CSV table of C-alpha atoms in Angstrom, one decimal:
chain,number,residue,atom,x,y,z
A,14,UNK,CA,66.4,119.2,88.6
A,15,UNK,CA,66.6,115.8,89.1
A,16,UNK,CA,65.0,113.2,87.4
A,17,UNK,CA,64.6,108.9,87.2
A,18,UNK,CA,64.4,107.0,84.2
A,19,UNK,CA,63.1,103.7,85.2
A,20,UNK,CA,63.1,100.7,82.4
A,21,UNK,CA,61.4,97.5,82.7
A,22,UNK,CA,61.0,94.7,80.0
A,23,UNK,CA,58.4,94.4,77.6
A,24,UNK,CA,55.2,92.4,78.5
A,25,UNK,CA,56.3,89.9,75.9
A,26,UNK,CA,60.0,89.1,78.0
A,27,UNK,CA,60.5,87.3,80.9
A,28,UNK,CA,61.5,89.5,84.0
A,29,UNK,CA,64.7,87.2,85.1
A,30,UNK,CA,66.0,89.4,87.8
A,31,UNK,CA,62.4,89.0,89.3
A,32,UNK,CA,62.6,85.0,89.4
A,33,UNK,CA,65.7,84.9,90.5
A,34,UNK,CA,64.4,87.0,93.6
A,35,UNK,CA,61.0,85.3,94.0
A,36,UNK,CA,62.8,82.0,94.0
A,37,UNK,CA,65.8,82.8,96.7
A,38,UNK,CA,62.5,84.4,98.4
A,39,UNK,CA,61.1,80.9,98.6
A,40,UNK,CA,64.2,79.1,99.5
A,41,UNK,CA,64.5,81.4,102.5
A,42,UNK,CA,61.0,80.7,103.8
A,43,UNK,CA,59.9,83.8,103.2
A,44,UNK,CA,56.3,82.4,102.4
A,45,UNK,CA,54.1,86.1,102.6
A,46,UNK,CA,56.3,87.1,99.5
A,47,UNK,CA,53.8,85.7,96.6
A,48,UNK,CA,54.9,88.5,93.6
A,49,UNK,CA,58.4,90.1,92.7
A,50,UNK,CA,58.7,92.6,90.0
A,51,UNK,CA,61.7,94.0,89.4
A,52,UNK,CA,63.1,97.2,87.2
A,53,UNK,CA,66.4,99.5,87.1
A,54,UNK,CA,66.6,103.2,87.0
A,55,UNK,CA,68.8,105.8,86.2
A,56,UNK,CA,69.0,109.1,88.4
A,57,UNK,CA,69.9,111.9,86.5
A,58,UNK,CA,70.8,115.0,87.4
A,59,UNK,CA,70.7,118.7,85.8
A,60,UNK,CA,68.9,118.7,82.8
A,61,UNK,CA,66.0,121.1,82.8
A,62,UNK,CA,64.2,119.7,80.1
A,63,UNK,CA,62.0,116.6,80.4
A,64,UNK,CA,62.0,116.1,76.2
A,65,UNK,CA,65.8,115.6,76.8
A,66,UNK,CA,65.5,113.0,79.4
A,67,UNK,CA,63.4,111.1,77.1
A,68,UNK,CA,65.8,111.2,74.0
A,69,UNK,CA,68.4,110.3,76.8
A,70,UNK,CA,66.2,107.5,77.4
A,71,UNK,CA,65.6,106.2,74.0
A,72,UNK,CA,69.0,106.4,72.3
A,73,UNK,CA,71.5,105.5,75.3
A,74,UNK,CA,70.0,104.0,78.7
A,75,UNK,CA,67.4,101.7,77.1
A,76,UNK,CA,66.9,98.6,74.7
A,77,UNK,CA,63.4,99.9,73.3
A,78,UNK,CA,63.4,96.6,71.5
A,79,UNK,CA,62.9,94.7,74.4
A,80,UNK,CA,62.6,97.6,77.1
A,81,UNK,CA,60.3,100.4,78.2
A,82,UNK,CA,61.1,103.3,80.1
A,83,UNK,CA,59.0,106.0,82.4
A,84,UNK,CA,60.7,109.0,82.7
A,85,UNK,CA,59.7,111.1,86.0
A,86,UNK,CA,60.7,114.1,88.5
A,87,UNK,CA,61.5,113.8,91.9
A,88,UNK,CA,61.0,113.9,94.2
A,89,UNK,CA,58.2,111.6,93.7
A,90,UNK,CA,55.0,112.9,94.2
A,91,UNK,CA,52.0,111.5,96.7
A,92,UNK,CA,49.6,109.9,93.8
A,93,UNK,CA,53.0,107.7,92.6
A,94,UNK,CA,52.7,106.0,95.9
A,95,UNK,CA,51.4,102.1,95.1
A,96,UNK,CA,48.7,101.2,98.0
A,97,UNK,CA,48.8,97.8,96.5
A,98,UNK,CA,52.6,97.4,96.6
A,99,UNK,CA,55.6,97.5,98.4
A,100,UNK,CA,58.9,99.2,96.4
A,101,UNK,CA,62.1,98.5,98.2
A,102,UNK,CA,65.2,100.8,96.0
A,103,UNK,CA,68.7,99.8,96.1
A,104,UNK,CA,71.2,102.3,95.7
A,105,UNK,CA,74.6,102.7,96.1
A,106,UNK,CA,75.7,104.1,99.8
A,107,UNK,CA,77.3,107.8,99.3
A,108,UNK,CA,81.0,107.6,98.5
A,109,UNK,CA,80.9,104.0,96.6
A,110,UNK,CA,81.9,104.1,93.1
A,111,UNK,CA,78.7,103.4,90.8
A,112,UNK,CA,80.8,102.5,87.8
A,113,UNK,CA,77.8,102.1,85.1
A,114,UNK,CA,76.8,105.5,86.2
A,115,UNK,CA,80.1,107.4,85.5
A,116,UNK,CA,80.4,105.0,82.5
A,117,UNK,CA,76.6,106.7,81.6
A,118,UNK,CA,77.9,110.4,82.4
A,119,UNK,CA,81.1,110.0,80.2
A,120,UNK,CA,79.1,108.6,77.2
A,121,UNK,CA,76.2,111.5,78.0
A,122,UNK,CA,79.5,114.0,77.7
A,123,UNK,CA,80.5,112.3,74.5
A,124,UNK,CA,77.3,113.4,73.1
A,125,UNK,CA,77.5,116.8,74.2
A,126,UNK,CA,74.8,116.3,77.0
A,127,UNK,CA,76.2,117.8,80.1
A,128,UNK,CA,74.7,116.5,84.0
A,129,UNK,CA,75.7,117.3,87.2
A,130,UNK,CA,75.3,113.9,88.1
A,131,UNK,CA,74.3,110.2,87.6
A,132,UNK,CA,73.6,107.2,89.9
A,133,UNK,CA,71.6,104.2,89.4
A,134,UNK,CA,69.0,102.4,91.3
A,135,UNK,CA,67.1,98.8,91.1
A,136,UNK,CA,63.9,98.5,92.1
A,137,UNK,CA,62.0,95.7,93.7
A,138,UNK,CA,58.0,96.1,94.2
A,139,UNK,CA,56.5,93.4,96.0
A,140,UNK,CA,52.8,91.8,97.3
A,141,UNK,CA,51.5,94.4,99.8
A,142,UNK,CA,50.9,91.7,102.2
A,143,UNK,CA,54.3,90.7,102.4
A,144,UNK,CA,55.7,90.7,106.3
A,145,UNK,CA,57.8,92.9,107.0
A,146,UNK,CA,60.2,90.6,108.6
A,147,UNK,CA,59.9,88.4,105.2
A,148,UNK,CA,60.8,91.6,103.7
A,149,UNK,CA,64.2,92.4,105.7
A,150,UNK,CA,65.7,88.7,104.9
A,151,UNK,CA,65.1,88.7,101.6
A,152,UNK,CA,66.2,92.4,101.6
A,153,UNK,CA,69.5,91.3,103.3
A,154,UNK,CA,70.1,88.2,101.9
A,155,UNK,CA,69.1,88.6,98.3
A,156,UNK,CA,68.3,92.2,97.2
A,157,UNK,CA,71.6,93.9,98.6
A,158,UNK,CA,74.8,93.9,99.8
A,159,UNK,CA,75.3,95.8,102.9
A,160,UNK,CA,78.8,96.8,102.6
A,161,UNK,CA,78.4,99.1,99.9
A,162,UNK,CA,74.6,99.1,99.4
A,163,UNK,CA,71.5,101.1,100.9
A,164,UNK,CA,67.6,100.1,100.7
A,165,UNK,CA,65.2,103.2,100.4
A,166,UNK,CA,61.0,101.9,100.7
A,167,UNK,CA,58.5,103.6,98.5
A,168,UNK,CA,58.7,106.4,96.1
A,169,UNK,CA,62.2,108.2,96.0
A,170,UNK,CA,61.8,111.3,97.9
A,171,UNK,CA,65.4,112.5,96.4
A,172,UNK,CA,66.1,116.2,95.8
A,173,UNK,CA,69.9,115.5,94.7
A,174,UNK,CA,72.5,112.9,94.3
A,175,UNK,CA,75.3,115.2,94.5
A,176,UNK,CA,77.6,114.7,97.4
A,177,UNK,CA,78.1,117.6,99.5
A,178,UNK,CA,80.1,120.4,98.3
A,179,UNK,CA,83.2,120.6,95.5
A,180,UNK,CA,86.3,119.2,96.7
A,181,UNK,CA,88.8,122.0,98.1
A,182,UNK,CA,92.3,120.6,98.7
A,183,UNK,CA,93.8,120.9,102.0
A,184,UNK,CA,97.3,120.3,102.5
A,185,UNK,CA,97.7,118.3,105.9
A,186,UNK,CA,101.2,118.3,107.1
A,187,UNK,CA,101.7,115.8,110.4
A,188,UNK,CA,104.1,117.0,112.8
A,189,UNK,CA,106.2,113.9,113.3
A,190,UNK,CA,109.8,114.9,113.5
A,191,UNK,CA,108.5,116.1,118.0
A,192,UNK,CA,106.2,113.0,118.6
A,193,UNK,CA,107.4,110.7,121.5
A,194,UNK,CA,106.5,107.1,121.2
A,195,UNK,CA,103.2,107.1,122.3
A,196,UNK,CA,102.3,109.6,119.9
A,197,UNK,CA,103.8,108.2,117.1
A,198,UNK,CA,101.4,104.6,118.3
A,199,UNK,CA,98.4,106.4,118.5
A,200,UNK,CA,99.4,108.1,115.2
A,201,UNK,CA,99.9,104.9,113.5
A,202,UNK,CA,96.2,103.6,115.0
A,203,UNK,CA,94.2,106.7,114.4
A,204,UNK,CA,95.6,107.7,111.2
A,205,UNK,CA,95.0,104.0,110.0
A,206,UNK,CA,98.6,103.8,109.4
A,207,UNK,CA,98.7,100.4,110.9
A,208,UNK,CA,102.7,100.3,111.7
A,209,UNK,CA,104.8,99.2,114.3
A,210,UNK,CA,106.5,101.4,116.6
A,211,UNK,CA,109.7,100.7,115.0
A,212,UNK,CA,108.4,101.4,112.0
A,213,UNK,CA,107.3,104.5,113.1
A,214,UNK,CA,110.6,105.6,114.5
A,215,UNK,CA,112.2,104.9,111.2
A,216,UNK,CA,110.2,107.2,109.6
A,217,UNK,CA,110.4,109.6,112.0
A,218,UNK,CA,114.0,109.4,111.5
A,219,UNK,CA,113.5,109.7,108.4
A,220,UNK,CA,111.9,113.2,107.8
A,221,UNK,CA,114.8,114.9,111.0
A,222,UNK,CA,117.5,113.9,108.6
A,223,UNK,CA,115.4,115.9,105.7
A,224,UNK,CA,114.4,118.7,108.2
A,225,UNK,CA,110.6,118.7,107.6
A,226,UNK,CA,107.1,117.2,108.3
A,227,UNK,CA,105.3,114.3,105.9
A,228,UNK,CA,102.3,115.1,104.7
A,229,UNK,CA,99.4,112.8,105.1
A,230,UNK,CA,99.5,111.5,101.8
A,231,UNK,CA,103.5,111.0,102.0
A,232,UNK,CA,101.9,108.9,105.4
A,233,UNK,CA,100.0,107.1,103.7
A,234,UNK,CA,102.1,105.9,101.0
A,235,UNK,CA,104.5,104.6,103.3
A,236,UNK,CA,102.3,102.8,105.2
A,237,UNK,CA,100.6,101.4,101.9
A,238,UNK,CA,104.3,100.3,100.7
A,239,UNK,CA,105.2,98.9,104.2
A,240,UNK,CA,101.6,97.3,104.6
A,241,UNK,CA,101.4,93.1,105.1
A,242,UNK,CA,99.1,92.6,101.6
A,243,UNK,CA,101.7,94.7,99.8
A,244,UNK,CA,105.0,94.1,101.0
A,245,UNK,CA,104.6,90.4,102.8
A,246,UNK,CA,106.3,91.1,106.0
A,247,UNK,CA,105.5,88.4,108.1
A,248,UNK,CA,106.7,86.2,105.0
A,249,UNK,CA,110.0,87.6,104.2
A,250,UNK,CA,111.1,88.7,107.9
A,251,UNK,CA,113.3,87.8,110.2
A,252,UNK,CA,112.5,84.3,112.3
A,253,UNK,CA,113.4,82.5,114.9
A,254,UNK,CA,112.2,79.3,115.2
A,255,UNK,CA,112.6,76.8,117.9
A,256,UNK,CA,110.8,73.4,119.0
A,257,UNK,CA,112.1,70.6,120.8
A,258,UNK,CA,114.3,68.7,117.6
A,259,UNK,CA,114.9,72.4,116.0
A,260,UNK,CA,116.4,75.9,116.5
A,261,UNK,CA,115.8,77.9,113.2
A,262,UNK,CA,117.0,81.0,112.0
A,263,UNK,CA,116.1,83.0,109.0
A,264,UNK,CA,117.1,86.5,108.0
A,265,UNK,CA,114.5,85.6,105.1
A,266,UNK,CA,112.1,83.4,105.6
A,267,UNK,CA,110.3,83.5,101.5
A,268,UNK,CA,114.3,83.3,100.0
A,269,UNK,CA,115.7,80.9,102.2
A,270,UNK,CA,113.0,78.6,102.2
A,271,UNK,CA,110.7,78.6,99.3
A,272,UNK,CA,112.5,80.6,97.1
A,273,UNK,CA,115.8,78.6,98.0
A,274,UNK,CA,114.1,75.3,97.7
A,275,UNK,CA,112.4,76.1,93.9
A,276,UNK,CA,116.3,77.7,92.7
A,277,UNK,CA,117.6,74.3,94.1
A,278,UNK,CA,115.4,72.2,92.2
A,279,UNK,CA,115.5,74.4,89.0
A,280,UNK,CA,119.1,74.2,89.0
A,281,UNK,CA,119.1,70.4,89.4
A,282,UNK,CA,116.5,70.0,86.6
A,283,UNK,CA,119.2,71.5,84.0
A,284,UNK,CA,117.5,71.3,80.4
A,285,UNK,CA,114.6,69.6,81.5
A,286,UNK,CA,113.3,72.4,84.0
A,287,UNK,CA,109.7,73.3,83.2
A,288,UNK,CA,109.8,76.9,84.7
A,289,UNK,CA,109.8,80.0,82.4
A,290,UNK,CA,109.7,82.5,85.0
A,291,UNK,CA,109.4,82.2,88.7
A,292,UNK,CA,109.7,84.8,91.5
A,293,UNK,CA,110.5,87.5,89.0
A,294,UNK,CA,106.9,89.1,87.4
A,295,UNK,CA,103.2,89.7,88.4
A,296,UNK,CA,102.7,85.7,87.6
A,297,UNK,CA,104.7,82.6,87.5
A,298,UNK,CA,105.2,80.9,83.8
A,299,UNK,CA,105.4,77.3,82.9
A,300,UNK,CA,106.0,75.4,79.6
A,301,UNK,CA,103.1,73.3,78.4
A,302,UNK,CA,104.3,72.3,75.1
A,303,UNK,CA,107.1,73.5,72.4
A,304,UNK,CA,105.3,76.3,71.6
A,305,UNK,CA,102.7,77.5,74.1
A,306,UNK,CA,103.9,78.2,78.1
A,307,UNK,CA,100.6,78.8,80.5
A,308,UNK,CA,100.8,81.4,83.4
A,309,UNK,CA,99.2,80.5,86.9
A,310,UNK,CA,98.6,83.4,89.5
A,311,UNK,CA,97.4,81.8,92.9
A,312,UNK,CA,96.0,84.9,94.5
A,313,UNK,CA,96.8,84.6,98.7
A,314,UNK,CA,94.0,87.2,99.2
A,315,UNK,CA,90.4,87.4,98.1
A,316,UNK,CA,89.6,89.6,100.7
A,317,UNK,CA,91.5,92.0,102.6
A,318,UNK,CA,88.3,94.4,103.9
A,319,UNK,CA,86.7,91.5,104.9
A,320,UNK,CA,83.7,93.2,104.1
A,321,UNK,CA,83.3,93.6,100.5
A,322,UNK,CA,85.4,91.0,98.5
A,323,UNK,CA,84.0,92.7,95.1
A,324,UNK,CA,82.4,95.8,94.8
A,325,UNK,CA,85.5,97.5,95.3
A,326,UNK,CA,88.2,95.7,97.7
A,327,UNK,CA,88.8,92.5,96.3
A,328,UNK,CA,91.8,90.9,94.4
A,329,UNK,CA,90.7,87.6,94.3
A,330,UNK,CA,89.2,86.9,90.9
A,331,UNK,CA,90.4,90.2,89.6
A,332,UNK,CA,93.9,89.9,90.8
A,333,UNK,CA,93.6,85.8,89.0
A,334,UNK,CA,92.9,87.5,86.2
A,335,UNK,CA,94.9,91.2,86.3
A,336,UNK,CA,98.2,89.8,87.1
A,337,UNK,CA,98.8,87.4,84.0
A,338,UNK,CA,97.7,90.1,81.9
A,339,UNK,CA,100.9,92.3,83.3
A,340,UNK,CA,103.3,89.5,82.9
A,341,UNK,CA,105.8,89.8,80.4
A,342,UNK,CA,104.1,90.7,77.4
A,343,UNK,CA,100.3,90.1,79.0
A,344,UNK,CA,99.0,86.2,79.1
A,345,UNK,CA,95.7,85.9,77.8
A,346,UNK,CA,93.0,84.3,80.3
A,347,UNK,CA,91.4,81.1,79.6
């Protein structure tokens, strides 16, 4: 079975997540949108028992001092449907990692309670005679993010949140060692390998010498190592520069420019040099006074999806923040 466990504030509290959407609403024009009331959900799944879901309810997914919860089977039913409002849902798209729903399921296991699954859901009911195209920019632009998010109108009509059937493993062995160089490029495209040909023949050359094939995860490893965000080719490769006053050669380009320049300047300093630790851990260390050094990690890539820079590919903030903690002993952030 599977059922949702939706939670709202109390009359007496103010519904924040619902100004915060009526007033982007207004700042996008979207005049037809007059009301926003907003609540979360959980979808659980497994539990036959709807006395369960309520003590589930009460003691783990809901503030009952400032919360209430409806607990309900879906699918939804006909006479749930609100004639005089509009209920957009926003749920994760299958595959993307709800954390506060496996962090639910783990502390339902804790307990004993055992589910098949969890996921969670926020829902947005709006003014009836809201336009629809009102609707799909405040949908887009405030309710949810694209990437990683999916809107569902009206009632759920869910029968399971389970996600096809249990993982089988399949060992997938790519037969590299007879590919000519064409194969090996369209290997490198199609298998999202993203390597030169060079770099494919060295592998290649690689796995003759041991007298087998990779597997795809042996693949993808290398390719992960050997990728630009992890291993900074472009930085520390080979260049040859040339202009009209210069002709420039590096066999590095990071350590016999930056990292040159910054040993040079350390080594000049003597005594007074104000670098701890450069070049050498996840963050670079500098002295602010006798007793305290600080640690500064300038991440180079907030990004690299383009698509989602948070929920789930970003290192900008998090890699700020992850890499002082795994320098020397762990910095604490400020």
């Amino acid at each position: 079975m599977l059922w949702e466990v939706e939670i709202s504030p109390v009359a007496s509290e103010v519904n924040r997540e619902a100004e915060r959407v009526l007033a982007e609403a207004r700042n996008l024009g979207t005049d037809s949108i007059k009301t926003v009331h907003a609540t979360r959900s959980f979808l659980v799944e497994g539990p036959q028992d709807a006395m369960l879901l309520e003590q589930i309810a009460h003691n783990l997914l809901a503030d009952t001092v400032v919360e209430n919860f409806t607990v309900r089977q879906l699918p939804a039913t006909e006479n749930e449907n609100d004639e005089n409002n509009l209920l957009l849902n926003v749920l994760f798209k299958p595959g993307v990692t709800d954390n506060v729903a496996a962090s639910t399921q783990k502390a339902l296991a804790s307990q004993g309670i055992d589910v098949t699954a969890v996921s969670t859901c926020r829902k947005y009911t709006f003014n009836n005679d809201a336009k629809q195209e009102d609707l799909g920019l405040v949908s887009k632009r405030v309710l949810a993010n694209d990437a990683i998010e999916q809107i569902v109108q009206g009632p759920l009509q869910l029968n399971t949140i389970g996600l096809g059937s249990e993982y089988e493993f399949d060992l997938i062995t790519v037969p590299i060692r007879e590919m000519s160089d064409g194969d090996l490029e369209k290997l490198s495209k199609e298998g999202q390998l993203y390597l030169s040909l060079v770099e494919m023949q060295t592998i290649q050359k690689q796995f003759q010498e041991l007298d087998r094939d990779p597997t795809d995860i042996e693949l993808e490893t290398i390719a992960q190592t050997w990728s630009e965000h992890c291993s900074h080719k472009t930085l520390a490769g080979r260049i040859h520069y040339v202009d009209d006053q210069r002709d420039l050669h590096f066999e590095n380009m990071l350590k016999e420019t930056i990292f040159a320049a910054t040993m040079n300047i350390r080594k000049k300093l003597g005594e007074e040099d104000w670098c701890v630790s450069v070049f050498a851990d996840n963050a670079g260390i500098v002295k602010f006074d006798e007793k305290q050094n600080v640690c500064i990690k300038v991440e180079t890539h907030n990004h690299p999806s383009a698509l989602e820079p948070y929920g789930g590919a970003n290192t900008g903030l998090g890699g700020v923040i992850r890499d002082p903690l795994g320098t020397g002993l762990g910095a604490k952030p400020v």
